[in-house]
PDB file of C-alpha atoms and ligand atoms in Angstrom:
ATOM      1  CA  MET I  26      -1.320  25.390  -9.301  1.00 44.00           C
ATOM      2  CA  HIS I  27      -4.928  24.418  -9.852  1.00 47.00           C
ATOM      3  CA  GLN I  28      -7.344  27.030 -11.160  1.00 43.00           C
ATOM      4  CA  THR I  29      -9.368  26.776  -7.953  1.00 45.00           C
ATOM      5  CA  ASP I  30      -6.287  27.477  -5.825  1.00 44.00           C
ATOM      6  CA  ILE I  31      -5.607  30.645  -7.802  1.00 42.00           C
ATOM      7  CA  ARG I  32      -9.195  31.781  -7.401  1.00 45.00           C
ATOM      8  CA  ARG I  33      -9.012  31.149  -3.671  1.00 48.00           C
ATOM      9  CA  MET I  34      -5.902  33.262  -3.195  1.00 49.00           C
ATOM     10  CA  ASN I  35      -7.932  36.401  -3.766  1.00 92.00           C
ATOM     11  CA  ILE I  36      -8.170  37.771  -0.275  1.00 97.00           C
ATOM     12  CA  HIS I  37      -4.585  37.269   0.768  1.00 98.00           C
ATOM     13  CA  ALA I  38      -3.475  38.680  -2.583  1.00 97.00           C
ATOM     14  CA  SER I  39      -5.679  41.740  -2.080  1.00 97.00           C
ATOM     15  CA  LEU I  40      -4.264  42.294   1.403  1.00 98.00           C
ATOM     16  CA  LEU I  41      -0.725  42.191   0.027  1.00 98.00           C
ATOM     17  CA  GLU I  42      -1.572  44.493  -2.831  1.00 97.00           C
ATOM     18  CA  ASN I  43      -3.258  46.981  -0.509  1.00 97.00           C
ATOM     19  CA  LYS I  44      -0.294  46.939   1.826  1.00 97.00           C
ATOM     20  CA  LEU I  45       2.002  47.747  -1.060  1.00 96.00           C
ATOM     21  CA  LYS I  46      -0.178  50.692  -2.052  1.00 96.00           C
ATOM     22  CA  GLY I  47      -0.589  51.820   1.551  1.00 97.00           C
ATOM     23  CA  LYS I  48      -4.342  51.369   1.196  1.00 98.00           C
ATOM     24  CA  LYS I  49      -5.915  50.844   4.594  1.00 98.00           C
ATOM     25  CA  SER I  50      -8.910  48.569   4.969  1.00 98.00           C
ATOM     26  CA  PHE I  51     -11.905  48.352   7.231  1.00 98.00           C
ATOM     27  CA  ALA I  52     -13.346  45.057   8.432  1.00 98.00           C
ATOM     28  CA  VAL I  53     -16.691  44.947  10.212  1.00 98.00           C
ATOM     29  CA  LEU I  54     -16.830  42.041  12.644  1.00 98.00           C
ATOM     30  CA  ILE I  55     -20.166  40.309  12.965  1.00 97.00           C
ATOM     31  CA  ASP I  56     -20.778  37.879  15.796  1.00 94.00           C
ATOM     32  CA  PRO I  57     -23.541  35.482  14.665  1.00 93.00           C
ATOM     33  CA  ASP I  58     -24.732  35.347  18.284  1.00 91.00           C
ATOM     34  CA  SER I  59     -25.523  39.067  18.220  1.00 93.00           C
ATOM     35  CA  VAL I  60     -27.659  39.330  15.086  1.00 95.00           C
ATOM     36  CA  ASN I  61     -30.993  38.191  13.779  1.00 95.00           C
ATOM     37  CA  SER I  62     -32.042  38.201  10.165  1.00 96.00           C
ATOM     38  CA  ALA I  63     -33.473  41.742  10.275  1.00 97.00           C
ATOM     39  CA  SER I  64     -30.577  43.343  12.171  1.00 97.00           C
ATOM     40  CA  LEU I  65     -28.115  41.544   9.903  1.00 98.00           C
ATOM     41  CA  ASP I  66     -29.860  42.942   6.836  1.00 98.00           C
ATOM     42  CA  SER I  67     -29.518  46.456   8.101  1.00 97.00           C
ATOM     43  CA  LEU I  68     -25.849  45.908   9.030  1.00 98.00           C
ATOM     44  CA  ILE I  69     -25.128  44.566   5.551  1.00 98.00           C
ATOM     45  CA  SER I  70     -26.772  47.620   3.938  1.00 98.00           C
ATOM     46  CA  LEU I  71     -24.651  49.920   6.083  1.00 98.00           C
ATOM     47  CA  CYS I  72     -21.489  47.984   5.165  1.00 98.00           C
ATOM     48  CA  VAL I  73     -22.345  48.221   1.468  1.00 98.00           C
ATOM     49  CA  SER I  74     -23.123  51.929   1.493  1.00 98.00           C
ATOM     50  CA  ALA I  75     -20.028  52.711   3.594  1.00 98.00           C
ATOM     51  CA  LYS I  76     -17.860  50.533   1.312  1.00 98.00           C
ATOM     52  CA  ALA I  77     -16.501  48.372   4.113  1.00 98.00           C
ATOM     53  CA  ASP I  78     -13.698  46.249   2.678  1.00 98.00           C
ATOM     54  CA  TYR I  79     -14.333  42.990   4.511  1.00 98.00           C
ATOM     55  CA  ILE I  80     -16.909  41.428   6.751  1.00 98.00           C
ATOM     56  CA  PHE I  81     -15.335  39.217   9.382  1.00 98.00           C
ATOM     57  CA  VAL I  82     -17.642  36.641  10.932  1.00 97.00           C
ATOM     58  CA  GLY I  83     -16.914  34.910  14.206  1.00 94.00           C
ATOM     59  CA  GLY I  84     -17.182  34.972  17.935  1.00 82.00           C
ATOM     60  CA  SER I  85     -15.356  33.520  20.900  1.00 70.00           C
ATOM     61  CA  LEU I  86     -18.335  31.485  21.984  1.00 63.00           C
ATOM     62  CA  LEU I  87     -20.823  31.054  19.156  1.00 57.00           C
ATOM     63  CA  LEU I  88     -23.737  29.809  21.191  1.00 63.00           C
ATOM     64  CA  SER I  89     -26.095  29.833  18.250  1.00 68.00           C
ATOM     65  CA  ASN I  90     -26.004  27.459  15.363  1.00 76.00           C
ATOM     66  CA  HIS I  91     -26.642  29.697  12.397  1.00 90.00           C
ATOM     67  CA  LEU I  92     -23.185  30.516  11.079  1.00 94.00           C
ATOM     68  CA  ASP I  93     -24.010  29.160   7.611  1.00 95.00           C
ATOM     69  CA  GLU I  94     -27.214  31.194   7.419  1.00 96.00           C
ATOM     70  CA  VAL I  95     -25.441  34.363   8.509  1.00 97.00           C
ATOM     71  CA  VAL I  96     -22.700  33.931   5.909  1.00 98.00           C
ATOM     72  CA  GLN I  97     -25.201  33.042   3.180  1.00 98.00           C
ATOM     73  CA  GLN I  98     -27.302  36.095   3.977  1.00 98.00           C
ATOM     74  CA  ILE I  99     -24.249  38.362   3.704  1.00 98.00           C
ATOM     75  CA  LYS I 100     -23.196  36.738   0.418  1.00 98.00           C
ATOM     76  CA  ALA I 101     -26.707  37.062  -0.991  1.00 98.00           C
ATOM     77  CA  ARG I 102     -26.921  40.762  -0.222  1.00 98.00           C
ATOM     78  CA  SER I 103     -23.437  42.074  -0.892  1.00 98.00           C
ATOM     79  CA  ARG I 104     -20.218  41.499  -2.739  1.00 96.00           C
ATOM     80  CA  ILE I 105     -18.078  42.285   0.275  1.00 97.00           C
ATOM     81  CA  PRO I 106     -15.653  39.431   0.947  1.00 97.00           C
ATOM     82  CA  VAL I 107     -16.608  37.374   3.995  1.00 98.00           C
ATOM     83  CA  VAL I 108     -13.695  36.215   6.115  1.00 98.00           C
ATOM     84  CA  LEU I 109     -14.190  33.768   8.956  1.00 97.00           C
ATOM     85  CA  PHE I 110     -12.508  34.762  12.187  1.00 97.00           C
ATOM     86  CA  PRO I 111     -13.187  31.582  14.146  1.00 94.00           C
ATOM     87  CA  GLY I 112     -13.227  31.360  17.916  1.00 87.00           C
ATOM     88  CA  SER I 113     -13.168  27.573  17.665  1.00 86.00           C
ATOM     89  CA  PRO I 114     -12.566  24.902  15.008  1.00 86.00           C
ATOM     90  CA  SER I 115     -16.302  24.386  14.596  1.00 85.00           C
ATOM     91  CA  GLN I 116     -16.731  27.877  13.150  1.00 91.00           C
ATOM     92  CA  VAL I 117     -16.214  26.927   9.524  1.00 94.00           C
ATOM     93  CA  SER I 118     -18.683  27.744   6.787  1.00 95.00           C
ATOM     94  CA  LYS I 119     -18.012  26.758   3.210  1.00 96.00           C
ATOM     95  CA  TYR I 120     -20.101  29.727   2.078  1.00 97.00           C
ATOM     96  CA  ALA I 121     -17.458  32.250   3.200  1.00 97.00           C
ATOM     97  CA  ASP I 122     -14.551  33.388   1.035  1.00 97.00           C
ATOM     98  CA  ALA I 123     -11.667  32.825   3.388  1.00 98.00           C
ATOM     99  CA  LEU I 124     -10.744  31.709   6.855  1.00 97.00           C
ATOM    100  CA  LEU I 125      -8.162  33.246   9.159  1.00 97.00           C
ATOM    101  CA  TYR I 126      -6.306  30.165  10.298  1.00 97.00           C
ATOM    102  CA  LEU I 127      -5.360  31.492  13.698  1.00 96.00           C
ATOM    103  CA  SER I 128      -2.523  30.251  15.830  1.00 97.00           C
ATOM    104  CA  LEU I 129      -2.460  32.003  19.201  1.00 96.00           C
ATOM    105  CA  ILE I 130       1.264  32.715  19.114  1.00 98.00           C
ATOM    106  CA  SER I 131       1.149  35.099  22.081  1.00 97.00           C
ATOM    107  CA  GLY I 132      -0.014  32.267  24.334  1.00 95.00           C
ATOM    108  CA  ARG I 133       1.569  29.056  25.477  1.00 95.00           C
ATOM    109  CA  ASN I 134      -1.512  26.905  25.252  1.00 94.00           C
ATOM    110  CA  PRO I 135      -0.511  24.094  22.873  1.00 95.00           C
ATOM    111  CA  GLU I 136      -4.145  23.458  21.935  1.00 93.00           C
ATOM    112  CA  LEU I 137      -4.486  26.925  20.412  1.00 94.00           C
ATOM    113  CA  LEU I 138      -1.002  26.931  18.922  1.00 96.00           C
ATOM    114  CA  ILE I 139      -1.399  23.657  17.005  1.00 97.00           C
ATOM    115  CA  GLY I 140      -3.580  21.068  18.795  1.00 95.00           C
ATOM    116  CA  GLN I 141      -6.994  22.155  17.513  1.00 94.00           C
ATOM    117  CA  HIS I 142      -5.535  22.654  14.058  1.00 96.00           C
ATOM    118  CA  VAL I 143      -4.402  19.050  13.888  1.00 96.00           C
ATOM    119  CA  VAL I 144      -7.805  17.744  14.900  1.00 94.00           C
ATOM    120  CA  SER I 145      -9.721  19.943  12.473  1.00 94.00           C
ATOM    121  CA  ALA I 146      -7.257  19.915   9.548  1.00 96.00           C
ATOM    122  CA  PRO I 147      -9.098  17.485   7.223  1.00 96.00           C
ATOM    123  CA  PHE I 148     -12.390  19.276   7.818  1.00 93.00           C
ATOM    124  CA  VAL I 149     -10.881  22.739   7.278  1.00 96.00           C
ATOM    125  CA  LYS I 150      -9.061  21.646   4.135  1.00 96.00           C
ATOM    126  CA  SER I 151     -12.127  20.055   2.608  1.00 96.00           C
ATOM    127  CA  SER I 152     -14.123  23.274   3.141  1.00 96.00           C
ATOM    128  CA  GLY I 153     -12.500  24.632  -0.020  1.00 96.00           C
ATOM    129  CA  LEU I 154     -12.052  28.026   1.663  1.00 97.00           C
ATOM    130  CA  GLU I 155      -9.016  30.205   1.109  1.00 97.00           C
ATOM    131  CA  ILE I 156      -7.027  29.452   4.264  1.00 98.00           C
ATOM    132  CA  ILE I 157      -4.867  32.326   5.501  1.00 98.00           C
ATOM    133  CA  SER I 158      -2.339  31.421   8.162  1.00 98.00           C
ATOM    134  CA  THR I 159      -2.507  34.136  10.823  1.00 98.00           C
ATOM    135  CA  GLY I 160      -0.270  34.798  13.805  1.00 98.00           C
ATOM    136  CA  TYR I 161      -2.788  35.805  16.441  1.00 97.00           C
ATOM    137  CA  ILE I 162      -1.371  38.007  19.201  1.00 97.00           C
ATOM    138  CA  VAL I 163      -3.666  38.858  22.092  1.00 96.00           C
ATOM    139  CA  VAL I 164      -2.634  41.935  24.055  1.00 97.00           C
ATOM    140  CA  ASP I 165      -3.887  42.866  27.502  1.00 96.00           C
ATOM    141  CA  GLY I 166      -6.853  45.174  26.979  1.00 95.00           C
ATOM    142  CA  GLY I 167      -7.140  46.334  30.591  1.00 95.00           C
ATOM    143  CA  ALA I 168      -9.803  43.848  31.705  1.00 88.00           C
ATOM    144  CA  PRO I 169     -10.418  40.150  31.112  1.00 83.00           C
ATOM    145  CA  THR I 170     -12.136  39.615  27.755  1.00 80.00           C
ATOM    146  CA  THR I 171     -13.832  36.494  26.476  1.00 82.00           C
ATOM    147  CA  VAL I 172     -10.785  35.630  24.397  1.00 82.00           C
ATOM    148  CA  SER I 173      -8.386  35.956  27.325  1.00 79.00           C
ATOM    149  CA  TYR I 174     -10.611  33.741  29.488  1.00 83.00           C
ATOM    150  CA  ILE I 175     -11.429  31.136  26.860  1.00 83.00           C
ATOM    151  CA  SER I 176      -7.880  30.876  25.562  1.00 86.00           C
ATOM    152  CA  ASN I 177      -6.465  30.119  29.003  1.00 87.00           C
ATOM    153  CA  ALA I 178      -3.326  31.918  27.912  1.00 90.00           C
ATOM    154  CA  ALA I 179      -1.695  35.074  29.213  1.00 93.00           C
ATOM    155  CA  PRO I 180      -1.941  38.054  26.860  1.00 95.00           C
ATOM    156  CA  VAL I 181       1.054  40.227  26.010  1.00 97.00           C
ATOM    157  CA  PRO I 182       1.262  43.029  28.614  1.00 97.00           C
ATOM    158  CA  ALA I 183      -0.018  46.247  27.021  1.00 98.00           C
ATOM    159  CA  ASP I 184       3.256  48.116  27.494  1.00 97.00           C
ATOM    160  CA  LYS I 185       5.629  45.346  26.390  1.00 98.00           C
ATOM    161  CA  ASN I 186       6.159  46.380  22.804  1.00 98.00           C
ATOM    162  CA  ASP I 187       9.285  44.248  22.491  1.00 98.00           C
ATOM    163  CA  ILE I 188       7.383  41.079  23.307  1.00 98.00           C
ATOM    164  CA  ALA I 189       4.743  41.918  20.684  1.00 98.00           C
ATOM    165  CA  VAL I 190       7.464  42.693  18.131  1.00 99.00           C
ATOM    166  CA  CYS I 191       9.431  39.485  18.753  1.00 98.00           C
ATOM    167  CA  THR I 192       6.231  37.417  18.689  1.00 98.00           C
ATOM    168  CA  ALA I 193       5.180  38.956  15.363  1.00 99.00           C
ATOM    169  CA  MET I 194       8.672  38.481  13.912  1.00 99.00           C
ATOM    170  CA  ALA I 195       8.651  34.827  14.944  1.00 98.00           C
ATOM    171  CA  GLY I 196       5.209  34.385  13.372  1.00 98.00           C
ATOM    172  CA  GLU I 197       6.399  35.926  10.129  1.00 98.00           C
ATOM    173  CA  MET I 198       9.519  33.760  10.024  1.00 98.00           C
ATOM    174  CA  LEU I 199       7.410  30.674  10.702  1.00 98.00           C
ATOM    175  CA  GLY I 200       5.627  31.485   7.465  1.00 98.00           C
ATOM    176  CA  MET I 201       2.429  33.066   8.728  1.00 98.00           C
ATOM    177  CA  LYS I 202       0.821  35.365   6.199  1.00 98.00           C
ATOM    178  CA  LEU I 203      -0.792  37.900   8.524  1.00 98.00           C
ATOM    179  CA  ILE I 204      -0.389  39.206  12.035  1.00 99.00           C
ATOM    180  CA  TYR I 205      -3.522  40.027  14.017  1.00 98.00           C
ATOM    181  CA  LEU I 206      -2.948  42.209  17.093  1.00 98.00           C
ATOM    182  CA  ASP I 207      -6.071  41.948  19.222  1.00 97.00           C
ATOM    183  CA  ALA I 208      -6.908  43.545  22.563  1.00 96.00           C
ATOM    184  CA  GLY I 209     -10.029  41.331  22.670  1.00 93.00           C
ATOM    185  CA  SER I 210     -13.619  42.160  21.853  1.00 92.00           C
ATOM    186  CA  GLY I 211     -14.894  45.088  23.888  1.00 92.00           C
ATOM    187  CA  ALA I 212     -11.445  45.706  25.389  1.00 95.00           C
ATOM    188  CA  LYS I 213     -11.290  48.596  27.818  1.00 96.00           C
ATOM    189  CA  ASN I 214      -8.024  49.746  26.293  1.00 97.00           C
ATOM    190  CA  PRO I 215      -7.388  49.228  22.594  1.00 98.00           C
ATOM    191  CA  ILE I 216      -3.843  48.457  21.441  1.00 98.00           C
ATOM    192  CA  ALA I 217      -1.523  51.441  21.920  1.00 98.00           C
ATOM    193  CA  GLU I 218      -0.261  53.141  18.763  1.00 98.00           C
ATOM    194  CA  GLU I 219       3.321  52.681  19.999  1.00 98.00           C
ATOM    195  CA  MET I 220       2.903  48.908  19.923  1.00 98.00           C
ATOM    196  CA  ILE I 221       1.253  48.958  16.477  1.00 99.00           C
ATOM    197  CA  HIS I 222       4.078  51.122  15.181  1.00 98.00           C
ATOM    198  CA  ALA I 223       6.785  48.910  16.661  1.00 99.00           C
ATOM    199  CA  VAL I 224       5.251  45.754  15.211  1.00 99.00           C
ATOM    200  CA  SER I 225       4.603  47.260  11.787  1.00 98.00           C
ATOM    201  CA  GLN I 226       8.203  48.438  11.566  1.00 98.00           C
ATOM    202  CA  ASN I 227       9.484  44.935  12.134  1.00 98.00           C
ATOM    203  CA  VAL I 228       7.336  42.716   9.954  1.00 98.00           C
ATOM    204  CA  ASP I 229       6.482  42.965   6.266  1.00 98.00           C
ATOM    205  CA  ILE I 230       3.283  40.943   6.277  1.00 98.00           C
ATOM    206  CA  PRO I 231      -0.085  42.724   6.603  1.00 98.00           C
ATOM    207  CA  LEU I 232      -1.070  43.772  10.112  1.00 99.00           C
ATOM    208  CA  ILE I 233      -4.652  43.500  11.352  1.00 99.00           C
ATOM    209  CA  VAL I 234      -5.568  45.439  14.500  1.00 98.00           C
ATOM    210  CA  GLY I 235      -8.716  45.174  16.600  1.00 98.00           C
ATOM    211  CA  GLY I 236     -10.206  45.123  20.049  1.00 97.00           C
ATOM    212  CA  GLY I 237     -11.865  48.029  21.817  1.00 97.00           C
ATOM    213  CA  ILE I 238     -11.757  50.536  18.952  1.00 98.00           C
ATOM    214  CA  THR I 239     -14.793  52.757  19.367  1.00 98.00           C
ATOM    215  CA  ASP I 240     -14.315  55.771  17.133  1.00 98.00           C
ATOM    216  CA  ALA I 241     -13.101  56.993  13.772  1.00 98.00           C
ATOM    217  CA  GLU I 242     -10.209  58.973  15.180  1.00 98.00           C
ATOM    218  CA  LYS I 243      -8.706  55.936  16.908  1.00 98.00           C
ATOM    219  CA  ALA I 244      -9.133  53.911  13.722  1.00 98.00           C
ATOM    220  CA  TYR I 245      -7.274  56.580  11.742  1.00 98.00           C
ATOM    221  CA  LEU I 246      -4.484  56.822  14.344  1.00 98.00           C
ATOM    222  CA  ASN I 247      -4.075  53.052  14.191  1.00 98.00           C
ATOM    223  CA  CYS I 248      -3.689  53.271  10.410  1.00 98.00           C
ATOM    224  CA  GLN I 249      -1.117  56.015  10.861  1.00 98.00           C
ATOM    225  CA  ALA I 250       0.745  53.807  13.328  1.00 98.00           C
ATOM    226  CA  GLY I 251       0.989  51.027  10.730  1.00 98.00           C
ATOM    227  CA  ALA I 252      -2.164  48.917  10.877  1.00 98.00           C
ATOM    228  CA  ASP I 253      -3.306  47.663   7.462  1.00 98.00           C
ATOM    229  CA  VAL I 254      -6.756  46.431   8.466  1.00 98.00           C
ATOM    230  CA  ILE I 255      -8.880  47.810  11.295  1.00 98.00           C
ATOM    231  CA  VAL I 256     -11.501  45.496  12.789  1.00 98.00           C
ATOM    232  CA  ILE I 257     -14.474  46.775  14.763  1.00 98.00           C
ATOM    233  CA  GLY I 258     -17.258  44.633  16.201  1.00 98.00           C
ATOM    234  CA  ASN I 259     -18.487  45.581  19.630  1.00 96.00           C
ATOM    235  CA  ALA I 260     -18.813  49.344  19.113  1.00 98.00           C
ATOM    236  CA  ILE I 261     -20.781  48.743  15.901  1.00 98.00           C
ATOM    237  CA  GLU I 262     -23.172  46.429  17.734  1.00 96.00           C
ATOM    238  CA  LYS I 263     -23.900  49.367  20.023  1.00 96.00           C
ATOM    239  CA  ASP I 264     -24.067  52.046  17.329  1.00 97.00           C
ATOM    240  CA  SER I 265     -24.150  50.888  13.727  1.00 96.00           C
ATOM    241  CA  SER I 266     -23.876  54.456  12.388  1.00 96.00           C
ATOM    242  CA  LEU I 267     -20.184  54.174  13.264  1.00 98.00           C
ATOM    243  CA  ILE I 268     -19.670  52.058  10.130  1.00 98.00           C
ATOM    244  CA  GLU I 269     -20.008  55.058   7.828  1.00 98.00           C
ATOM    245  CA  GLU I 270     -17.864  57.348   9.949  1.00 98.00           C
ATOM    246  CA  VAL I 271     -15.058  54.865  10.548  1.00 98.00           C
ATOM    247  CA  SER I 272     -14.994  53.728   6.939  1.00 98.00           C
ATOM    248  CA  ARG I 273     -14.661  57.310   5.743  1.00 98.00           C
ATOM    249  CA  ALA I 274     -11.796  57.960   8.181  1.00 98.00           C
ATOM    250  CA  ILE I 275      -9.891  54.803   7.249  1.00 98.00           C
ATOM    251  CA  HIS I 276     -10.320  55.392   3.525  1.00 98.00           C
ATOM    252  CA  SER I 277      -9.185  58.994   3.845  1.00 98.00           C
ATOM    253  CA  TYR I 278      -5.728  57.745   4.786  1.00 97.00           C
ATOM    254  CA  PRO I 279      -3.351  58.829   2.000  1.00 96.00           C
ATOM    255  CA  LEU I 280      -1.944  56.156  -0.296  1.00 94.00           C
ATOM    256  CA  ALA I 281       1.792  55.508  -0.276  1.00 86.00           C
ATOM    257  CA  ARG I 282       3.911  57.275  -2.869  1.00 79.00           C
ATOM    258  CA  LEU I 283       5.407  54.428  -4.884  1.00 72.00           C
TER     259      LEU I 283
HETATM  260  C1  1GP H  30     -12.214  41.207  18.592  1.00 71.07           C
HETATM  261  O1  1GP H  30     -10.637  42.414  17.267  1.00 71.07           O
HETATM  262  C2  1GP H  30     -11.967  42.104  17.414  1.00 71.07           C
HETATM  263  O2  1GP H  30     -11.558  39.989  18.513  1.00 71.07           O
HETATM  264  C3  1GP H  30     -12.834  43.322  17.455  1.00 71.07           C
HETATM  265  O3  1GP H  30     -12.923  43.871  18.741  1.00 71.07           O
HETATM  266  O4  1GP H  30     -15.366  43.839  19.175  1.00 71.07           O
HETATM  267  O5  1GP H  30     -13.859  45.309  20.519  1.00 71.07           O
HETATM  268  O6  1GP H  30     -14.349  45.842  18.146  1.00 71.07           O
HETATM  269  P1  1GP H  30     -14.204  44.761  19.151  1.00 71.07           P
END
């Protein structure tokens, strides 16, 4: 393996290591459409002082054209790894550390399962980013979200734990490195703990959970249910003081006894 490939395996390797230790992580999701340079600066400071583990950058729409600037500003002001969480193949910035290479395995829209990947593959590969294959499972969050509309694919019904479990198992056996259970940004109902628990009991790869989480208690309960990484975007846009509170709760989760 080339030296560069080893260096670029950092984020996936850290997710695996944390899972082994039972260390739960907090990812702050920043939508480039929702920040300007000043508000981004203050968000970055809060992430640094709260010791957020990752900053995810992405949005379902990305109307603005300043993804590179946003990522560069975060990299210039912090050492927190920046992970792209792209809503479309155009959301690639070589300045980030890694990219969640999402396949919408809960849907049956071939474009989001493989079509867009084929078209963007040379471009994504040449970005030099650490590419992390991610089984993306969208769960009904109680109201249509941007992701459910844009994806043109039915989400997993919120109470169908078996469907979520089988989808995650299939993703794992197809070789995906992460599972991301998402109720969609600003979801009315976040993913139920029962579903998180069922999925986490049936796959060994790290489990990311997000969508509609608005407080520290819910974040902690999700960790208890088996989530490895908690992602919050919308609620932080409304009240950035949540970063400190949620980070403290997630990091208070006891490590596994090895
Ligand atoms: C959305 O999982 C992320 O895709 C985060 O959701 O914005 O509701 O926190 P929120």
